[in-house]
Amino acid sequence: MQEFKHAQARHLLRSMFQAAVDAAQPALCLPKHLPPPPAGRTLVVGAGKASAAMASALEMHWQGPLEGIVITRYGHATPCSRIEIIEAAHPVPDSAGLAAAQRVFELVQGLTEDDLVICLISGGGSALLTLPAPGISLEDKQALSKVLLVSGASIAEINCVRRHLSAIKGGRLAAACHPARVATLVISDVPGDDPLDVASGPTVADPTTCADALAIATKYRIPLPPNVDRVLRSGGESVKPGDPRLARNTITIIANPRIALEAAMQVARTSGMQAYLLSDAIEGESRDVAKVLAGIAHFCADHGQPFRPPCLLLSGGETTVTVRGSGQGGRNTEFLLSLAIALQGRDGIYALAADTDGVDGNGDIAGAFITPDTLIRAYRKGMLPQNSLAENDGHSFFEALGDALVTGPTLTNINDFRAILVSE
């Protein structure tokens, strides 16, 4: 009977996650946001884990000539006939991404005011669309990326640093397109849906400064390579609000975490379960967020407040992991490991947390499940959950239990999905 209950809970949570991913598929959300055709040429550029699927949807619904280049993560390409799809590395940039970004920048040179550039942007574009500022090498960017990713800095802080070390981010791509009209279509994976922070805003005016980037490096004790420090202190700034080159730029969010979480809520309600959206923009250390949500789940189970069981607690956003151990540090598995420890095997509470792009951190898993017997099963295998958490090794922990969620590339990206089922 207990195994049947576990299977039912897993099925419901997995169905909700799939509904969230489906709601943010480019084929569904992109066509209704296409701009009107121009009198001149139409070019398509873009970067991100969902950008190839966005390009495919655009091709299917665009009437008239079309050409362009879009960069996506290895394994995330989809077939296109008129738009070239190039794969590159994520989350640490590589030479393929550099060469592709150079080609994108060259493609948009010499346009006229009769031309249109459609820019397809989604999460992951910061690493994929890499074109270092003069004086910075690819090796400098790679070294800094590795440090930033494990520093505990928020995505907004990381992308602030990235923008000020780039020749294409922070509005610079849109400025290069001038005087053409630029229509940017964004699948948001960032808390608050600020387009400046999706792929570091290649077509978005940037109010932050080099001084801000230096302050972030100081805050997180990030050692800067000499070339990087020199560029940040030189005062070479990104494109600022009010720049006339961006006057014809339009930016449209076509999918975001809220849309996806609301789709998951509908699945829960169809199954007869009440679901509550706590927030679509939660940030902070994954292990600390887990403790807070565990406290809410306990209070629901003990007192029927703020929600009476059975109920589902949903949240999204982008947490962080300050990696101090030897593990991969995936946000969602770290969250679940901390949540399981905080729940202490509480009967009737289940959870799923996963990245909607199908990749949690640097691993090949999207996320994982926890059940009331997660800790017991771990102990039986000789694993100590607290040790795994100290090593930031949630991936190995859940893979050993058979509780990892493996989806492969989902071809969209609206960031973290977390669902906690309080069944009694």
CSV table of C-alpha atoms in Angstrom, one decimal:
chain,number,residue,atom,x,y,z
A,1,MET,CA,0.0,0.0,0.0
A,2,GLN,CA,2.9,2.4,0.9
A,3,GLU,CA,4.6,1.7,-2.4
A,4,PHE,CA,1.4,2.4,-4.3
A,5,LYS,CA,1.0,5.7,-2.4
A,6,HIS,CA,4.6,6.6,-3.3
A,7,ALA,CA,4.0,5.8,-7.0
A,8,GLN,CA,0.9,8.0,-7.0
A,9,ALA,CA,2.7,10.9,-5.5
A,10,ARG,CA,5.6,10.6,-8.0
A,11,HIS,CA,3.2,10.4,-10.9
A,12,LEU,CA,1.4,13.5,-9.9
A,13,LEU,CA,4.6,15.5,-9.3
A,14,ARG,CA,6.1,14.3,-12.6
A,15,SER,CA,2.9,15.2,-14.5
A,16,MET,CA,3.0,18.7,-13.0
A,17,PHE,CA,6.6,19.2,-14.0
A,18,GLN,CA,5.8,18.1,-17.6
A,19,ALA,CA,2.9,20.5,-17.8
A,20,ALA,CA,5.2,23.3,-16.7
A,21,VAL,CA,7.7,22.4,-19.4
A,22,ASP,CA,5.0,22.0,-22.1
A,23,ALA,CA,3.5,25.4,-21.3
A,24,ALA,CA,6.8,27.1,-22.1
A,25,GLN,CA,7.5,25.3,-25.4
A,26,PRO,CA,8.4,27.8,-28.1
A,27,ALA,CA,6.0,26.2,-30.6
A,28,LEU,CA,3.2,27.1,-28.3
A,29,CYS,CA,4.2,30.5,-27.0
A,30,LEU,CA,6.3,32.1,-29.8
A,31,PRO,CA,4.0,32.4,-32.9
A,32,LYS,CA,1.5,34.9,-31.4
A,33,HIS,CA,4.4,37.4,-30.6
A,34,LEU,CA,6.0,37.6,-34.1
A,35,PRO,CA,6.6,41.2,-35.4
A,36,PRO,CA,5.2,42.4,-38.7
A,37,PRO,CA,7.5,41.7,-41.7
A,38,PRO,CA,9.8,44.6,-42.8
A,39,ALA,CA,10.2,46.3,-46.1
A,40,GLY,CA,13.8,45.0,-46.2
A,41,ARG,CA,15.7,42.0,-44.9
A,42,THR,CA,14.8,39.8,-42.0
A,43,LEU,CA,17.7,38.4,-39.9
A,44,VAL,CA,17.4,36.1,-37.0
A,45,VAL,CA,20.0,35.9,-34.3
A,46,GLY,CA,19.9,34.5,-30.8
A,47,ALA,CA,21.3,32.3,-28.1
A,48,GLY,CA,20.1,30.1,-25.3
A,49,LYS,CA,19.1,26.6,-24.4
A,50,ALA,CA,15.7,27.2,-26.0
A,51,SER,CA,16.9,29.3,-28.9
A,52,ALA,CA,17.0,26.5,-31.5
A,53,ALA,CA,13.5,25.5,-30.7
A,54,MET,CA,12.5,29.1,-30.9
A,55,ALA,CA,14.1,29.4,-34.3
A,56,SER,CA,12.3,26.3,-35.5
A,57,ALA,CA,8.9,27.7,-34.4
A,58,LEU,CA,9.8,31.0,-36.1
A,59,GLU,CA,10.6,29.3,-39.4
A,60,MET,CA,7.3,27.4,-39.3
A,61,HIS,CA,5.2,30.6,-39.0
A,62,TRP,CA,7.2,33.2,-40.9
A,63,GLN,CA,6.1,34.3,-44.3
A,64,GLY,CA,8.8,35.6,-46.5
A,65,PRO,CA,12.6,35.5,-46.7
A,66,LEU,CA,14.6,34.6,-43.6
A,67,GLU,CA,18.2,34.0,-42.6
A,68,GLY,CA,20.3,34.0,-39.5
A,69,ILE,CA,22.4,32.3,-36.9
A,70,VAL,CA,21.3,31.0,-33.5
A,71,ILE,CA,23.6,29.4,-30.8
A,72,THR,CA,22.4,26.7,-28.4
A,73,ARG,CA,23.8,24.2,-26.0
A,74,TYR,CA,25.3,21.0,-27.2
A,75,GLY,CA,22.5,18.5,-27.6
A,76,HIS,CA,19.8,21.1,-27.7
A,77,ALA,CA,19.7,21.7,-31.5
A,78,THR,CA,16.5,21.3,-33.6
A,79,PRO,CA,16.3,21.1,-37.4
A,80,CYS,CA,16.0,24.4,-39.3
A,81,SER,CA,16.2,25.0,-43.0
A,82,ARG,CA,16.8,28.8,-43.2
A,83,ILE,CA,18.4,29.6,-39.8
A,84,GLU,CA,21.8,28.1,-39.0
A,85,ILE,CA,21.9,26.4,-35.7
A,86,ILE,CA,25.3,26.2,-34.0
A,87,GLU,CA,26.0,24.3,-30.8
A,88,ALA,CA,28.4,25.4,-28.1
A,89,ALA,CA,29.4,24.8,-24.5
A,90,HIS,CA,27.4,25.8,-21.4
A,91,PRO,CA,27.9,26.9,-18.6
A,92,VAL,CA,31.6,27.5,-19.3
A,93,PRO,CA,32.1,29.1,-22.8
A,94,ASP,CA,34.2,27.4,-25.5
A,95,SER,CA,35.8,28.3,-28.8
A,96,ALA,CA,32.7,27.2,-30.8
A,97,GLY,CA,30.6,29.7,-28.9
A,98,LEU,CA,33.2,32.4,-29.5
A,99,ALA,CA,33.4,31.7,-33.2
A,100,ALA,CA,29.6,31.7,-33.5
A,101,ALA,CA,29.2,35.0,-31.6
A,102,GLN,CA,31.7,36.6,-33.9
A,103,ARG,CA,29.7,35.5,-36.9
A,104,VAL,CA,26.5,36.8,-35.3
A,105,PHE,CA,28.1,40.2,-34.7
A,106,GLU,CA,29.4,40.3,-38.3
A,107,LEU,CA,26.0,39.3,-39.7
A,108,VAL,CA,24.2,42.4,-38.3
A,109,GLN,CA,26.7,44.9,-39.6
A,110,GLY,CA,25.6,47.3,-42.4
A,111,LEU,CA,21.9,47.0,-41.9
A,112,THR,CA,19.4,49.7,-42.9
A,113,GLU,CA,16.3,51.2,-41.3
A,114,ASP,CA,14.1,49.0,-43.5
A,115,ASP,CA,15.6,45.8,-42.1
A,116,LEU,CA,14.4,43.7,-39.1
A,117,VAL,CA,16.4,41.7,-36.7
A,118,ILE,CA,14.5,39.2,-34.6
A,119,CYS,CA,16.6,38.2,-31.6
A,120,LEU,CA,15.7,34.9,-29.9
A,121,ILE,CA,16.9,34.9,-26.3
A,122,SER,CA,16.6,32.3,-23.5
A,123,GLY,CA,18.5,31.2,-20.5
A,124,GLY,CA,22.0,29.9,-21.1
A,125,GLY,CA,22.8,32.6,-23.6
A,126,SER,CA,25.4,34.3,-21.4
A,127,ALA,CA,27.8,31.4,-21.9
A,128,LEU,CA,26.8,30.6,-25.5
A,129,LEU,CA,27.0,34.1,-26.9
A,130,THR,CA,30.5,34.8,-25.7
A,131,LEU,CA,32.5,37.6,-27.3
A,132,PRO,CA,35.1,39.0,-24.9
A,133,ALA,CA,35.8,42.7,-24.7
A,134,PRO,CA,39.0,43.9,-26.3
A,135,GLY,CA,41.9,42.9,-24.0
A,136,ILE,CA,40.2,39.8,-22.6
A,137,SER,CA,40.9,36.3,-23.9
A,138,LEU,CA,38.5,33.3,-24.1
A,139,GLU,CA,40.7,31.7,-21.4
A,140,ASP,CA,40.2,34.7,-19.1
A,141,LYS,CA,36.4,34.3,-19.6
A,142,GLN,CA,36.5,30.6,-19.0
A,143,ALA,CA,38.5,30.9,-15.8
A,144,LEU,CA,36.2,33.6,-14.4
A,145,SER,CA,33.1,31.7,-15.4
A,146,LYS,CA,34.2,28.7,-13.3
A,147,VAL,CA,34.7,30.9,-10.3
A,148,LEU,CA,31.5,32.8,-10.7
A,149,LEU,CA,29.4,29.7,-11.0
A,150,VAL,CA,30.5,28.3,-7.6
A,151,SER,CA,30.7,31.7,-5.8
A,152,GLY,CA,27.2,31.9,-4.4
A,153,ALA,CA,26.5,35.1,-6.4
A,154,SER,CA,23.0,35.5,-7.7
A,155,ILE,CA,22.3,35.3,-11.4
A,156,ALA,CA,21.8,39.1,-11.6
A,157,GLU,CA,25.2,39.6,-10.0
A,158,ILE,CA,26.9,37.1,-12.2
A,159,ASN,CA,25.4,38.6,-15.3
A,160,CYS,CA,26.4,42.1,-14.3
A,161,VAL,CA,30.0,41.0,-14.3
A,162,ARG,CA,29.6,39.2,-17.6
A,163,ARG,CA,28.0,42.3,-19.3
A,164,HIS,CA,31.0,44.4,-18.5
A,165,LEU,CA,33.5,42.0,-19.9
A,166,SER,CA,31.7,41.5,-23.2
A,167,ALA,CA,31.7,43.0,-26.7
A,168,ILE,CA,28.1,41.8,-27.4
A,169,LYS,CA,26.1,41.8,-24.2
A,170,GLY,CA,24.6,44.7,-22.3
A,171,GLY,CA,22.8,46.2,-25.3
A,172,ARG,CA,25.9,46.0,-27.6
A,173,LEU,CA,24.3,43.5,-30.1
A,174,ALA,CA,21.2,45.8,-30.5
A,175,ALA,CA,23.5,48.8,-31.0
A,176,ALA,CA,25.4,47.0,-33.7
A,177,CYS,CA,22.1,46.4,-35.5
A,178,HIS,CA,21.3,50.1,-35.8
A,179,PRO,CA,19.5,51.6,-37.7
A,180,ALA,CA,17.6,48.3,-38.2
A,181,ARG,CA,14.5,47.6,-36.1
A,182,VAL,CA,15.2,45.0,-33.4
A,183,ALA,CA,12.5,42.7,-32.0
A,184,THR,CA,13.7,40.6,-29.1
A,185,LEU,CA,11.6,37.6,-28.0
A,186,VAL,CA,12.6,36.3,-24.6
A,187,ILE,CA,11.9,33.1,-22.7
A,188,SER,CA,12.7,34.2,-19.2
A,189,ASP,CA,14.6,32.0,-16.7
A,190,VAL,CA,15.4,34.7,-14.2
A,191,PRO,CA,13.5,35.9,-11.0
A,192,GLY,CA,11.5,39.0,-11.8
A,193,ASP,CA,11.7,38.5,-15.6
A,194,ASP,CA,14.1,41.4,-16.1
A,195,PRO,CA,15.3,40.9,-19.7
A,196,LEU,CA,18.6,42.5,-18.8
A,197,ASP,CA,19.5,39.3,-16.9
A,198,VAL,CA,18.4,36.8,-19.5
A,199,ALA,CA,21.5,35.9,-21.4
A,200,SER,CA,23.0,39.1,-20.0
A,201,GLY,CA,20.8,41.3,-22.1
A,202,PRO,CA,22.5,41.5,-25.5
A,203,THR,CA,19.8,43.8,-26.8
A,204,VAL,CA,18.8,45.5,-23.5
A,205,ALA,CA,20.1,48.9,-22.2
A,206,ASP,CA,22.2,48.3,-19.1
A,207,PRO,CA,22.0,50.8,-16.2
A,208,THR,CA,24.8,49.0,-14.2
A,209,THR,CA,28.4,50.0,-14.4
A,210,CYS,CA,32.0,48.6,-14.3
A,211,ALA,CA,32.1,49.8,-10.7
A,212,ASP,CA,29.2,47.6,-9.9
A,213,ALA,CA,30.9,44.6,-11.4
A,214,LEU,CA,34.1,45.3,-9.4
A,215,ALA,CA,32.0,45.6,-6.2
A,216,ILE,CA,30.4,42.2,-6.9
A,217,ALA,CA,33.9,40.6,-7.3
A,218,THR,CA,34.9,42.1,-4.0
A,219,LYS,CA,31.8,41.0,-2.2
A,220,TYR,CA,32.3,37.4,-3.2
A,221,ARG,CA,36.1,37.5,-3.0
A,222,ILE,CA,36.4,36.6,-6.6
A,223,PRO,CA,40.0,36.8,-7.9
A,224,LEU,CA,40.1,38.6,-11.2
A,225,PRO,CA,42.7,37.8,-13.9
A,226,PRO,CA,44.9,40.8,-14.5
A,227,ASN,CA,43.3,41.4,-18.0
A,228,VAL,CA,39.8,41.3,-16.5
A,229,ASP,CA,40.7,43.7,-13.7
A,230,ARG,CA,42.3,46.1,-16.2
A,231,VAL,CA,39.2,46.2,-18.4
A,232,LEU,CA,36.8,46.7,-15.5
A,233,ARG,CA,38.9,49.6,-14.3
A,234,SER,CA,39.2,51.2,-17.7
A,235,GLY,CA,35.7,52.6,-17.7
A,236,GLY,CA,34.6,51.0,-21.0
A,237,GLU,CA,30.8,50.9,-20.4
A,238,SER,CA,27.9,48.9,-21.8
A,239,VAL,CA,25.0,50.6,-23.7
A,240,LYS,CA,23.0,52.8,-21.4
A,241,PRO,CA,19.3,53.6,-21.2
A,242,GLY,CA,18.3,56.4,-23.5
A,243,ASP,CA,20.9,55.5,-26.2
A,244,PRO,CA,19.3,56.4,-29.5
A,245,ARG,CA,20.6,53.3,-31.2
A,246,LEU,CA,18.1,51.3,-29.2
A,247,ALA,CA,15.1,53.6,-29.8
A,248,ARG,CA,13.4,51.1,-32.2
A,249,ASN,CA,14.1,48.1,-30.0
A,250,THR,CA,11.1,46.1,-28.7
A,251,ILE,CA,11.4,43.4,-26.0
A,252,THR,CA,8.7,40.8,-25.4
A,253,ILE,CA,8.7,38.1,-22.7
A,254,ILE,CA,6.9,35.2,-24.4
A,255,ALA,CA,7.2,32.7,-21.6
A,256,ASN,CA,8.2,32.8,-17.9
A,257,PRO,CA,8.2,30.8,-14.7
A,258,ARG,CA,4.7,32.0,-13.7
A,259,ILE,CA,3.1,30.7,-16.9
A,260,ALA,CA,4.7,27.3,-16.3
A,261,LEU,CA,3.8,27.1,-12.6
A,262,GLU,CA,0.2,28.0,-13.4
A,263,ALA,CA,0.0,25.1,-15.8
A,264,ALA,CA,1.3,22.8,-13.1
A,265,MET,CA,-1.4,24.1,-10.7
A,266,GLN,CA,-4.1,23.2,-13.2
A,267,VAL,CA,-2.8,19.6,-13.4
A,268,ALA,CA,-3.0,19.4,-9.6
A,269,ARG,CA,-6.5,20.8,-9.5
A,270,THR,CA,-7.7,18.5,-12.2
A,271,SER,CA,-6.5,15.6,-10.0
A,272,GLY,CA,-8.6,17.0,-7.1
A,273,MET,CA,-5.7,18.6,-5.2
A,274,GLN,CA,-5.4,22.2,-4.2
A,275,ALA,CA,-2.2,23.8,-5.3
A,276,TYR,CA,-0.7,27.1,-4.1
A,277,LEU,CA,1.9,29.2,-5.8
A,278,LEU,CA,4.3,30.6,-3.1
A,279,SER,CA,6.5,32.6,-5.6
A,280,ASP,CA,8.0,32.4,-9.0
A,281,ALA,CA,11.1,34.4,-8.0
A,282,ILE,CA,12.7,32.7,-5.0
A,283,GLU,CA,16.4,33.3,-4.6
A,284,GLY,CA,19.0,32.4,-2.0
A,285,GLU,CA,21.2,29.5,-1.1
A,286,SER,CA,19.4,26.3,-2.1
A,287,ARG,CA,19.9,24.6,1.3
A,288,ASP,CA,18.5,27.6,3.1
A,289,VAL,CA,15.4,27.9,0.9
A,290,ALA,CA,14.8,24.2,1.6
A,291,LYS,CA,14.7,24.8,5.3
A,292,VAL,CA,12.1,27.6,4.9
A,293,LEU,CA,9.9,25.5,2.7
A,294,ALA,CA,10.2,22.5,5.0
A,295,GLY,CA,9.0,24.7,7.8
A,296,ILE,CA,5.9,25.7,5.8
A,297,ALA,CA,5.2,22.1,4.9
A,298,HIS,CA,5.5,21.0,8.6
A,299,PHE,CA,3.1,23.8,9.6
A,300,CYS,CA,0.6,22.7,7.0
A,301,ALA,CA,0.8,19.1,8.2
A,302,ASP,CA,0.6,20.1,11.9
A,303,HIS,CA,-1.9,22.9,11.9
A,304,GLY,CA,-3.6,23.1,8.5
A,305,GLN,CA,-2.1,26.6,8.0
A,306,PRO,CA,-1.5,28.4,5.9
A,307,PHE,CA,-3.0,25.6,3.7
A,308,ARG,CA,-4.9,22.6,4.7
A,309,PRO,CA,-3.7,19.2,3.5
A,310,PRO,CA,-3.8,17.6,1.1
A,311,CYS,CA,-2.1,20.4,-0.8
A,312,LEU,CA,0.8,21.2,-3.1
A,313,LEU,CA,3.2,24.0,-2.5
A,314,LEU,CA,4.8,25.3,-5.8
A,315,SER,CA,7.6,27.7,-6.3
A,316,GLY,CA,10.1,28.8,-8.9
A,317,GLY,CA,13.0,31.1,-9.3
A,318,GLU,CA,16.8,30.5,-9.2
A,319,THR,CA,18.6,29.5,-6.1
A,320,THR,CA,22.3,29.3,-5.7
A,321,VAL,CA,24.9,26.9,-4.4
A,322,THR,CA,28.2,28.0,-2.9
A,323,VAL,CA,30.3,24.9,-3.8
A,324,ARG,CA,32.7,24.1,-1.1
A,325,GLY,CA,32.8,20.3,-1.5
A,326,SER,CA,33.7,17.9,-4.3
A,327,GLY,CA,30.2,17.5,-5.8
A,328,GLN,CA,28.7,19.1,-8.8
A,329,GLY,CA,26.5,21.5,-6.8
A,330,GLY,CA,23.2,21.3,-8.8
A,331,ARG,CA,20.7,23.7,-7.3
A,332,ASN,CA,17.7,21.4,-7.3
A,333,THR,CA,19.3,18.3,-5.9
A,334,GLU,CA,21.0,20.4,-3.2
A,335,PHE,CA,17.6,21.9,-2.4
A,336,LEU,CA,16.0,18.4,-2.2
A,337,LEU,CA,18.8,17.0,0.0
A,338,SER,CA,18.5,19.8,2.4
A,339,LEU,CA,14.7,19.5,2.3
A,340,ALA,CA,14.8,15.7,3.1
A,341,ILE,CA,17.1,16.4,6.1
A,342,ALA,CA,14.8,19.1,7.4
A,343,LEU,CA,11.7,17.0,7.0
A,344,GLN,CA,13.3,14.0,8.8
A,345,GLY,CA,11.2,11.4,7.1
A,346,ARG,CA,7.9,13.2,7.8
A,347,ASP,CA,5.1,10.8,6.7
A,348,GLY,CA,3.0,12.0,3.9
A,349,ILE,CA,5.3,14.7,2.4
A,350,TYR,CA,6.9,14.2,-1.1
A,351,ALA,CA,8.7,16.6,-3.3
A,352,LEU,CA,10.2,17.1,-6.8
A,353,ALA,CA,12.6,19.8,-7.8
A,354,ALA,CA,14.1,20.1,-11.2
A,355,ASP,CA,15.5,22.6,-13.8
A,356,THR,CA,13.1,23.0,-16.6
A,357,ASP,CA,15.8,22.8,-19.2
A,358,GLY,CA,16.6,19.3,-18.2
A,359,VAL,CA,20.0,20.1,-16.7
A,360,ASP,CA,20.6,20.7,-13.0
A,361,GLY,CA,23.9,22.4,-12.8
A,362,ASN,CA,26.6,20.6,-14.8
A,363,GLY,CA,25.0,17.1,-14.6
A,364,ASP,CA,22.9,15.0,-16.9
A,365,ILE,CA,19.9,15.0,-14.6
A,366,ALA,CA,17.1,17.5,-14.4
A,367,GLY,CA,16.5,17.1,-10.7
A,368,ALA,CA,15.1,14.4,-8.3
A,369,PHE,CA,12.3,13.2,-6.0
A,370,ILE,CA,12.1,12.8,-2.3
A,371,THR,CA,9.7,10.6,-0.4
A,372,PRO,CA,9.1,10.0,3.3
A,373,ASP,CA,11.6,7.1,3.2
A,374,THR,CA,14.4,8.9,1.4
A,375,LEU,CA,16.7,9.1,4.5
A,376,ILE,CA,16.0,5.6,5.6
A,377,ARG,CA,16.9,4.2,2.1
A,378,ALA,CA,20.1,6.3,2.1
A,379,TYR,CA,21.2,5.0,5.5
A,380,ARG,CA,20.6,1.4,4.3
A,381,LYS,CA,23.0,2.1,1.5
A,382,GLY,CA,25.6,3.4,3.8
A,383,MET,CA,25.1,7.0,2.7
A,384,LEU,CA,25.0,9.9,5.2
A,385,PRO,CA,22.8,12.7,3.9
A,386,GLN,CA,24.6,15.4,5.9
A,387,ASN,CA,27.9,14.3,4.4
A,388,SER,CA,26.5,14.5,0.9
A,389,LEU,CA,25.1,18.0,1.6
A,390,ALA,CA,28.5,19.1,2.9
A,391,GLU,CA,30.1,17.9,-0.3
A,392,ASN,CA,27.4,19.6,-2.5
A,393,ASP,CA,26.9,16.1,-3.9
A,394,GLY,CA,23.1,15.8,-4.4
A,395,HIS,CA,23.5,14.3,-7.8
A,396,SER,CA,25.3,11.2,-6.6
A,397,PHE,CA,23.0,10.9,-3.6
A,398,PHE,CA,19.8,10.8,-5.7
A,399,GLU,CA,21.3,8.7,-8.5
A,400,ALA,CA,22.3,6.1,-6.0
A,401,LEU,CA,18.8,5.9,-4.6
A,402,GLY,CA,17.3,5.7,-8.1
A,403,ASP,CA,15.4,8.9,-7.5
A,404,ALA,CA,17.1,11.2,-10.1
A,405,LEU,CA,14.8,12.7,-12.7
A,406,VAL,CA,16.3,12.4,-16.2
A,407,THR,CA,14.5,14.1,-19.0
A,408,GLY,CA,17.2,15.0,-21.6
A,409,PRO,CA,17.0,18.5,-23.2
A,410,THR,CA,13.5,19.9,-22.9
A,411,LEU,CA,14.2,22.7,-25.5
A,412,THR,CA,12.9,25.3,-23.2
A,413,ASN,CA,14.1,27.0,-20.0
A,414,ILE,CA,12.0,28.8,-17.4
A,415,ASN,CA,14.3,27.8,-14.5
A,416,ASP,CA,13.7,25.9,-11.3
A,417,PHE,CA,10.5,24.0,-10.6
A,418,ARG,CA,9.7,23.0,-7.1
A,419,ALA,CA,6.7,21.1,-5.8
A,420,ILE,CA,6.1,19.8,-2.3
A,421,LEU,CA,3.1,17.5,-1.8
A,422,VAL,CA,1.7,17.5,1.8
A,423,SER,CA,-0.7,14.6,1.6
A,424,GLU,CA,-1.8,14.5,5.3
